[in-house]
mmCIF file of C-alpha atoms in Angstrom:
data_model
loop_
_atom_site.group_PDB
_atom_site.id
_atom_site.type_symbol
_atom_site.label_atom_id
_atom_site.label_comp_id
_atom_site.label_asym_id
_atom_site.label_seq_id
_atom_site.Cartn_x
_atom_site.Cartn_y
_atom_site.Cartn_z
ATOM 1 C CA UNK A 1 15.683 201.279 40.086
ATOM 2 C CA UNK A 2 12.298 203.071 38.755
ATOM 3 C CA UNK A 3 14.848 206.005 37.731
ATOM 4 C CA UNK A 4 17.042 203.891 35.565
ATOM 5 C CA UNK A 5 14.026 202.372 33.905
ATOM 6 C CA UNK A 6 12.926 205.368 33.152
ATOM 7 C CA UNK A 7 16.000 206.651 31.960
ATOM 8 C CA UNK A 8 16.596 203.757 29.718
ATOM 9 C CA UNK A 9 13.292 203.578 27.891
ATOM 10 C CA UNK A 10 13.258 207.491 27.709
ATOM 11 C CA UNK A 11 16.488 207.247 25.633
ATOM 12 C CA UNK A 12 15.379 204.591 23.715
ATOM 13 C CA UNK A 13 11.728 206.481 23.152
ATOM 14 C CA UNK A 14 13.742 209.915 22.013
ATOM 15 C CA UNK A 15 16.202 207.955 20.175
ATOM 16 C CA UNK A 16 13.913 206.384 18.002
ATOM 17 C CA UNK A 17 11.777 209.284 17.502
ATOM 18 C CA UNK A 18 14.764 211.400 16.124
ATOM 19 C CA UNK A 19 15.395 208.375 13.890
ATOM 20 C CA UNK A 20 12.308 208.247 12.603
ATOM 21 C CA UNK A 21 12.068 212.263 11.807
ATOM 22 C CA UNK A 22 16.036 212.073 10.420
ATOM 23 C CA UNK A 23 16.382 209.094 8.440
ATOM 24 C CA UNK A 24 16.920 209.451 4.976
ATOM 25 C CA UNK A 25 15.761 206.021 4.067
ATOM 26 C CA UNK A 26 11.948 204.937 4.764
ATOM 27 C CA UNK A 27 12.781 201.533 6.192
ATOM 28 C CA UNK A 28 15.110 202.798 8.714
ATOM 29 C CA UNK A 29 12.262 205.251 9.742
ATOM 30 C CA UNK A 30 10.587 202.242 10.050
ATOM 31 C CA UNK A 31 12.553 200.252 12.019
ATOM 32 C CA UNK A 32 13.262 203.435 14.381
ATOM 33 C CA UNK A 33 9.429 203.568 14.803
ATOM 34 C CA UNK A 34 9.656 199.970 16.408
ATOM 35 C CA UNK A 35 12.069 201.103 18.811
ATOM 36 C CA UNK A 36 9.875 203.878 19.883
ATOM 37 C CA UNK A 37 6.832 201.685 20.113
ATOM 38 C CA UNK A 38 9.014 199.231 22.514
ATOM 39 C CA UNK A 39 10.365 202.159 24.626
ATOM 40 C CA UNK A 40 6.543 203.377 25.526
ATOM 41 C CA UNK A 41 5.693 199.476 25.936
ATOM 42 C CA UNK A 42 8.110 199.797 28.668
ATOM 43 C CA UNK A 43 6.539 202.709 29.950
ATOM 44 C CA UNK A 44 3.331 201.204 30.092
ATOM 45 C CA UNK A 45 4.710 198.402 32.065
ATOM 46 C CA UNK A 46 6.620 200.704 34.529
ATOM 47 C CA UNK A 47 3.323 202.226 35.106
ATOM 48 C CA UNK A 48 1.201 198.973 35.575
ATOM 49 C CA UNK A 49 -0.650 199.081 32.460
ATOM 50 C CA UNK A 50 0.127 195.674 31.505
ATOM 51 C CA UNK A 51 -2.598 194.847 29.278
ATOM 52 C CA UNK A 52 -2.042 197.596 26.958
ATOM 53 C CA UNK A 53 1.758 197.205 26.974
ATOM 54 C CA UNK A 54 0.962 193.846 25.629
ATOM 55 C CA UNK A 55 -1.474 195.553 22.905
ATOM 56 C CA UNK A 56 0.851 197.831 21.933
ATOM 57 C CA UNK A 57 3.612 195.343 21.080
ATOM 58 C CA UNK A 58 1.118 193.145 19.387
ATOM 59 C CA UNK A 59 -0.945 195.707 17.744
ATOM 60 C CA UNK A 60 1.294 198.770 16.873
ATOM 61 C CA UNK A 61 5.125 197.009 16.519
ATOM 62 C CA UNK A 62 3.240 193.744 15.258
ATOM 63 C CA UNK A 63 1.062 195.109 13.054
ATOM 64 C CA UNK A 64 0.959 198.461 11.887
ATOM 65 C CA UNK A 65 4.945 198.465 11.502
ATOM 66 C CA UNK A 66 4.526 195.830 9.281
ATOM 67 C CA UNK A 67 1.706 197.373 7.371
ATOM 68 C CA UNK A 68 4.149 200.091 6.684
ATOM 69 C CA UNK A 69 7.096 197.773 5.722
ATOM 70 C CA UNK A 70 4.617 196.087 3.476
ATOM 71 C CA UNK A 71 3.871 199.431 1.658
ATOM 72 C CA UNK A 72 7.261 200.282 1.633
ATOM 73 C CA UNK A 73 8.335 197.551 -0.103
ATOM 74 C CA UNK A 74 5.201 196.954 -2.729
ATOM 75 C CA UNK A 75 5.699 200.341 -3.983
ATOM 76 C CA UNK A 76 9.082 200.604 -3.738
ATOM 77 C CA UNK A 77 9.689 203.601 -2.040
ATOM 78 C CA UNK A 78 12.739 202.586 -0.255
ATOM 79 C CA UNK A 79 15.021 204.559 -2.414
ATOM 80 C CA UNK A 80 16.908 207.246 -0.742
ATOM 81 C CA UNK A 81 14.887 210.241 0.051
ATOM 82 C CA UNK A 82 16.462 213.042 -1.542
ATOM 83 C CA UNK A 83 16.943 215.384 1.410
ATOM 84 C CA UNK A 84 19.062 217.849 -0.109
ATOM 85 C CA UNK A 85 16.837 219.753 -2.126
ATOM 86 C CA UNK A 86 14.361 222.242 -0.705
ATOM 87 C CA UNK A 87 11.660 223.673 -2.712
ATOM 88 C CA UNK A 88 11.978 227.034 -0.437
ATOM 89 C CA UNK A 89 15.288 228.191 0.065
ATOM 90 C CA UNK A 90 16.418 228.434 3.971
ATOM 91 C CA UNK A 91 13.746 225.871 5.070
ATOM 92 C CA UNK A 92 16.139 223.790 6.992
ATOM 93 C CA UNK A 93 17.654 225.865 9.332
ATOM 94 C CA UNK A 94 14.004 227.490 9.757
ATOM 95 C CA UNK A 95 13.002 224.262 10.541
ATOM 96 C CA UNK A 96 15.755 223.309 12.737
ATOM 97 C CA UNK A 97 15.120 226.896 14.709
ATOM 98 C CA UNK A 98 11.376 226.296 15.062
ATOM 99 C CA UNK A 99 11.843 222.790 15.825
ATOM 100 C CA UNK A 100 14.018 223.361 18.910
ATOM 101 C CA UNK A 101 11.734 226.434 20.029
ATOM 102 C CA UNK A 102 8.747 223.978 19.850
ATOM 103 C CA UNK A 103 10.369 221.409 21.909
ATOM 104 C CA UNK A 104 11.607 224.288 24.520
ATOM 105 C CA UNK A 105 8.342 225.606 24.974
ATOM 106 C CA UNK A 106 6.575 222.113 25.154
ATOM 107 C CA UNK A 107 9.270 220.920 27.777
ATOM 108 C CA UNK A 108 9.107 224.033 29.623
ATOM 109 C CA UNK A 109 5.166 223.900 30.118
ATOM 110 C CA UNK A 110 5.304 220.370 31.063
ATOM 111 C CA UNK A 111 7.717 221.287 33.902
ATOM 112 C CA UNK A 112 6.318 224.340 35.226
ATOM 113 C CA UNK A 113 2.429 223.642 34.622
ATOM 114 C CA UNK A 114 2.005 220.206 35.094
ATOM 115 C CA UNK A 115 -1.241 220.091 37.449
ATOM 116 C CA UNK A 116 -3.164 216.820 37.694
ATOM 117 C CA UNK A 117 -6.527 217.924 38.331
ATOM 118 C CA UNK A 118 -9.439 215.553 38.242
ATOM 119 C CA UNK A 119 -11.861 213.666 40.378
ATOM 120 C CA UNK A 120 -9.954 210.564 41.496
ATOM 121 C CA UNK A 121 -11.245 207.010 40.563
ATOM 122 C CA UNK A 122 -14.064 208.645 38.872
ATOM 123 C CA UNK A 123 -14.945 205.407 36.698
ATOM 124 C CA UNK A 124 -13.004 202.595 38.866
ATOM 125 C CA UNK A 125 -10.175 202.471 41.030
ATOM 126 C CA UNK A 126 -6.633 201.363 39.506
ATOM 127 C CA UNK A 127 -5.300 199.716 42.877
ATOM 128 C CA UNK A 128 -8.427 198.096 44.083
ATOM 129 C CA UNK A 129 -8.207 194.215 44.424
ATOM 130 C CA UNK A 130 -8.886 193.415 40.726
ATOM 131 C CA UNK A 131 -5.965 192.877 38.144
ATOM 132 C CA UNK A 132 -5.464 195.048 35.040
ATOM 133 C CA UNK A 133 -6.950 193.253 32.265
ATOM 134 C CA UNK A 134 -10.057 191.973 34.865
ATOM 135 C CA UNK A 135 -10.606 195.783 35.663
ATOM 136 C CA UNK A 136 -10.032 197.013 32.056
ATOM 137 C CA UNK A 137 -12.448 194.133 30.492
ATOM 138 C CA UNK A 138 -15.026 194.984 33.286
ATOM 139 C CA UNK A 139 -14.993 198.579 32.337
ATOM 140 C CA UNK A 140 -14.952 198.310 28.813
ATOM 141 C CA UNK A 141 -17.833 195.893 28.517
ATOM 142 C CA UNK A 142 -20.169 197.942 30.850
ATOM 143 C CA UNK A 143 -19.569 201.356 30.884
ATOM 144 C CA UNK A 144 -18.100 201.996 27.615
ATOM 145 C CA UNK A 145 -19.769 199.046 25.754
ATOM 146 C CA UNK A 146 -21.433 201.768 22.811
ATOM 147 C CA UNK A 147 -17.887 202.878 22.318
ATOM 148 C CA UNK A 148 -16.344 199.423 22.250
ATOM 149 C CA UNK A 149 -19.299 198.817 19.535
ATOM 150 C CA UNK A 150 -19.233 201.730 17.502
ATOM 151 C CA UNK A 151 -15.175 200.668 17.202
ATOM 152 C CA UNK A 152 -15.795 197.154 16.009
ATOM 153 C CA UNK A 153 -18.059 198.880 13.191
ATOM 154 C CA UNK A 154 -15.140 200.854 12.730
ATOM 155 C CA UNK A 155 -12.745 198.497 11.900
ATOM 156 C CA UNK A 156 -15.091 196.508 9.655
ATOM 157 C CA UNK A 157 -15.574 199.647 7.599
ATOM 158 C CA UNK A 158 -11.785 200.565 7.592
ATOM 159 C CA UNK A 159 -10.856 196.977 6.167
ATOM 160 C CA UNK A 160 -13.742 197.308 3.195
ATOM 161 C CA UNK A 161 -12.410 200.964 2.367
ATOM 162 C CA UNK A 162 -9.008 199.703 2.209
ATOM 163 C CA UNK A 163 -10.166 196.751 -0.026
ATOM 164 C CA UNK A 164 -12.293 199.011 -2.010
ATOM 165 C CA UNK A 165 -9.608 201.738 -2.219
ATOM 166 C CA UNK A 166 -6.560 199.576 -3.451
ATOM 167 C CA UNK A 167 -8.259 197.657 -5.797
ATOM 168 C CA UNK A 168 -6.913 197.578 -9.381
ATOM 169 C CA UNK A 169 -9.797 198.464 -11.499
ATOM 170 C CA UNK A 170 -11.547 195.747 -13.700
ATOM 171 C CA UNK A 171 -10.150 195.138 -17.154
ATOM 172 C CA UNK A 172 -13.309 196.523 -19.246
ATOM 173 C CA UNK A 173 -13.435 199.822 -17.093
ATOM 174 C CA UNK A 174 -11.796 202.999 -17.388
ATOM 175 C CA UNK A 175 -8.218 202.643 -16.093
ATOM 176 C CA UNK A 176 -8.122 206.334 -14.480
ATOM 177 C CA UNK A 177 -10.532 204.913 -12.041
ATOM 178 C CA UNK A 178 -13.325 207.131 -11.090
ATOM 179 C CA UNK A 179 -13.665 208.733 -8.006
ATOM 180 C CA UNK A 180 -16.582 206.913 -6.330
ATOM 181 C CA UNK A 181 -14.441 203.907 -6.923
ATOM 182 C CA UNK A 182 -17.412 201.612 -8.033
ATOM 183 C CA UNK A 183 -17.103 198.250 -9.358
ATOM 184 C CA UNK A 184 -16.638 197.496 -12.895
ATOM 185 C CA UNK A 185 -20.426 197.466 -13.420
ATOM 186 C CA UNK A 186 -20.599 199.869 -16.539
ATOM 187 C CA UNK A 187 -21.728 203.128 -14.750
ATOM 188 C CA UNK A 188 -18.112 204.300 -14.701
ATOM 189 C CA UNK A 189 -18.469 205.231 -18.288
ATOM 190 C CA UNK B 1 14.580 210.915 43.409
ATOM 191 C CA UNK B 2 11.337 209.518 42.502
ATOM 192 C CA UNK B 3 9.785 209.160 39.096
ATOM 193 C CA UNK B 4 6.867 211.350 39.219
ATOM 194 C CA UNK B 5 4.310 211.991 36.631
ATOM 195 C CA UNK B 6 6.054 215.344 35.369
ATOM 196 C CA UNK B 7 8.493 213.192 34.191
ATOM 197 C CA UNK B 8 6.363 211.034 31.847
ATOM 198 C CA UNK B 9 4.461 214.039 30.645
ATOM 199 C CA UNK B 10 7.719 216.054 29.838
ATOM 200 C CA UNK B 11 8.719 212.942 27.628
ATOM 201 C CA UNK B 12 5.363 212.637 26.284
ATOM 202 C CA UNK B 13 5.523 216.008 24.908
ATOM 203 C CA UNK B 14 8.963 215.893 23.548
ATOM 204 C CA UNK B 15 7.853 213.216 21.995
ATOM 205 C CA UNK B 16 4.892 214.760 20.499
ATOM 206 C CA UNK B 17 6.893 217.749 19.605
ATOM 207 C CA UNK B 18 9.323 215.589 17.453
ATOM 208 C CA UNK B 19 6.640 214.006 15.873
ATOM 209 C CA UNK B 20 4.797 217.086 14.790
ATOM 210 C CA UNK B 21 8.137 218.600 13.548
ATOM 211 C CA UNK B 22 8.599 215.560 11.601
ATOM 212 C CA UNK B 23 5.225 215.585 10.026
ATOM 213 C CA UNK B 24 5.635 219.336 8.886
ATOM 214 C CA UNK B 25 9.656 218.842 7.582
ATOM 215 C CA UNK B 26 9.615 215.653 5.847
ATOM 216 C CA UNK B 27 7.959 214.813 2.576
ATOM 217 C CA UNK B 28 7.690 211.228 1.998
ATOM 218 C CA UNK B 29 4.034 210.499 2.884
ATOM 219 C CA UNK B 30 5.214 207.100 4.572
ATOM 220 C CA UNK B 31 7.578 208.821 6.826
ATOM 221 C CA UNK B 32 4.698 211.540 7.597
ATOM 222 C CA UNK B 33 2.399 209.132 8.474
ATOM 223 C CA UNK B 34 5.046 207.834 10.925
ATOM 224 C CA UNK B 35 5.104 210.861 12.661
ATOM 225 C CA UNK B 36 1.799 210.710 13.242
ATOM 226 C CA UNK B 37 2.419 207.469 14.897
ATOM 227 C CA UNK B 38 4.685 209.417 16.992
ATOM 228 C CA UNK B 39 2.499 211.675 18.183
ATOM 229 C CA UNK B 40 -0.633 209.340 18.884
ATOM 230 C CA UNK B 41 2.355 207.457 21.199
ATOM 231 C CA UNK B 42 2.903 210.377 22.798
ATOM 232 C CA UNK B 43 -0.604 210.732 23.820
ATOM 233 C CA UNK B 44 -1.170 207.391 24.905
ATOM 234 C CA UNK B 45 1.527 207.488 26.961
ATOM 235 C CA UNK B 46 0.091 210.885 28.687
ATOM 236 C CA UNK B 47 -3.286 209.068 29.251
ATOM 237 C CA UNK B 48 -1.583 206.451 30.740
ATOM 238 C CA UNK B 49 0.240 208.798 33.184
ATOM 239 C CA UNK B 50 -2.825 210.606 34.098
ATOM 240 C CA UNK B 51 -4.716 207.065 34.842
ATOM 241 C CA UNK B 52 -2.004 206.377 36.999
ATOM 242 C CA UNK B 53 -2.075 210.129 38.754
ATOM 243 C CA UNK B 54 -5.794 209.989 39.067
ATOM 244 C CA UNK B 55 -5.990 206.188 40.283
ATOM 245 C CA UNK B 56 -8.799 205.585 37.414
ATOM 246 C CA UNK B 57 -8.961 202.812 34.648
ATOM 247 C CA UNK B 58 -10.897 205.332 32.120
ATOM 248 C CA UNK B 59 -7.086 206.938 30.942
ATOM 249 C CA UNK B 60 -6.459 203.073 30.122
ATOM 250 C CA UNK B 61 -9.787 202.897 28.486
ATOM 251 C CA UNK B 62 -9.018 205.995 26.356
ATOM 252 C CA UNK B 63 -5.872 204.469 25.009
ATOM 253 C CA UNK B 64 -7.075 201.057 24.084
ATOM 254 C CA UNK B 65 -9.716 202.784 21.647
ATOM 255 C CA UNK B 66 -7.169 204.957 20.801
ATOM 256 C CA UNK B 67 -5.020 202.125 19.632
ATOM 257 C CA UNK B 68 -8.328 200.683 18.143
ATOM 258 C CA UNK B 69 -8.655 203.860 15.866
ATOM 259 C CA UNK B 70 -5.119 204.526 14.824
ATOM 260 C CA UNK B 71 -5.107 200.728 13.616
ATOM 261 C CA UNK B 72 -7.810 201.492 11.642
ATOM 262 C CA UNK B 73 -6.461 204.750 10.631
ATOM 263 C CA UNK B 74 -3.330 203.439 9.421
ATOM 264 C CA UNK B 75 -4.919 200.853 7.104
ATOM 265 C CA UNK B 76 -7.103 203.387 5.442
ATOM 266 C CA UNK B 77 -4.349 205.810 5.235
ATOM 267 C CA UNK B 78 -1.740 203.257 3.437
ATOM 268 C CA UNK B 79 -4.464 202.078 1.169
ATOM 269 C CA UNK B 80 -4.970 205.969 0.275
ATOM 270 C CA UNK B 81 -1.229 206.339 -0.130
ATOM 271 C CA UNK B 82 -0.791 203.195 -2.366
ATOM 272 C CA UNK B 83 -3.563 204.261 -4.538
ATOM 273 C CA UNK B 84 -2.069 207.574 -4.678
ATOM 274 C CA UNK B 85 1.665 206.206 -5.250
ATOM 275 C CA UNK B 86 0.448 203.744 -8.143
ATOM 276 C CA UNK B 87 -0.618 206.592 -10.167
ATOM 277 C CA UNK B 88 2.281 208.545 -9.515
ATOM 278 C CA UNK B 89 5.520 206.516 -8.565
ATOM 279 C CA UNK B 90 7.608 208.899 -6.364
ATOM 280 C CA UNK B 91 4.907 211.195 -5.262
ATOM 281 C CA UNK B 92 5.904 213.454 -2.324
ATOM 282 C CA UNK B 93 3.601 216.009 -0.269
ATOM 283 C CA UNK B 94 4.318 218.498 -2.688
ATOM 284 C CA UNK B 95 2.785 216.232 -5.301
ATOM 285 C CA UNK B 96 -0.402 215.615 -3.841
ATOM 286 C CA UNK B 97 -1.271 218.957 -2.774
ATOM 287 C CA UNK B 98 -4.626 219.532 -4.891
ATOM 288 C CA UNK B 99 -7.714 217.280 -4.085
ATOM 289 C CA UNK B 100 -8.117 216.536 -7.705
ATOM 290 C CA UNK B 101 -5.663 213.766 -8.883
#
C-alpha cells in the first residue's frame, strides 16, 4: 500500500516536473507545477508531516502559483515561447546529454551513498505522544523563536519591496524610473 | 518491499536535477522561476525525509521556514520580473544579461 502511494505520487511529481521544463506555453508550465506541488504534498502526508502538507497546498499551490498566473496574464507572456531558435548552435542536444548525465549522477549518488547520519531526536522526538501540529508549534515558538520573528519581518519587507518595485512612476517624475525607486518627491530629476 | 528513505532521497534528487536543468535551458523568466520552485520542493522533500529518518521535528521546522522564505522570494522576484517586462515586453533571460537596464 505504501509502495503504491509512493509510486503513484512519484509519477505525478516527475510528470509535473518534466511538464514544467518542457512545456512551450508558460501557462501549461504553471499547471504542471501545481501537479508537482500536489504530489509533494502527498509525499509529506505519507511521511506523517500533516501540517506541512496542508501549508504546502495552501501557500505553494494556492498562492504562489496563483501569483505566477496573475503575472503571466497581466503581462501577456502566455504567448508560446519560440523554442525553435537557439542563439548557440547545438545547444539543445548538448542540454539533453548533460541533463541526462546530471540525472544519472544524482540518482547514482542517492542510491549508492545515501547514509543518514546524525543525532536522532536532537530537537524533539517526532514519534512521541504529541500530534504533529502541536509539536511543530511548540518547537517553532520556543527553540526557533528568533527565526520565526525574523521570517515575519522578512515577509513585511518583501511586501513593501514588491509594492515599491511594481508601482508605476507618478506623472510628474521621470518615466524612466530611477534606480532607487523613490517616490515622486522631485529628488529623482 | 518497504518504502525506505532512500526512495524519497532518489526522487528528490531527480526532481532537483530536472529543476536545475530546466533553469539552465529555458529563457522565459517566469518558467525559470518555476524551475527554482521545483528545486525548492526537492529540498523540502529531502528535509522531511531526514526528519522522518532521524525521528526529529527540526527537519519539518526547516521546511516551514523554507516555505516562508520561498513565498517572500516569489513576491519579490515577480515584482522584479513585472518591472523588467513592463519596460521591455518579450524580454528573455538573454536580454537581461546586463545589470543596467
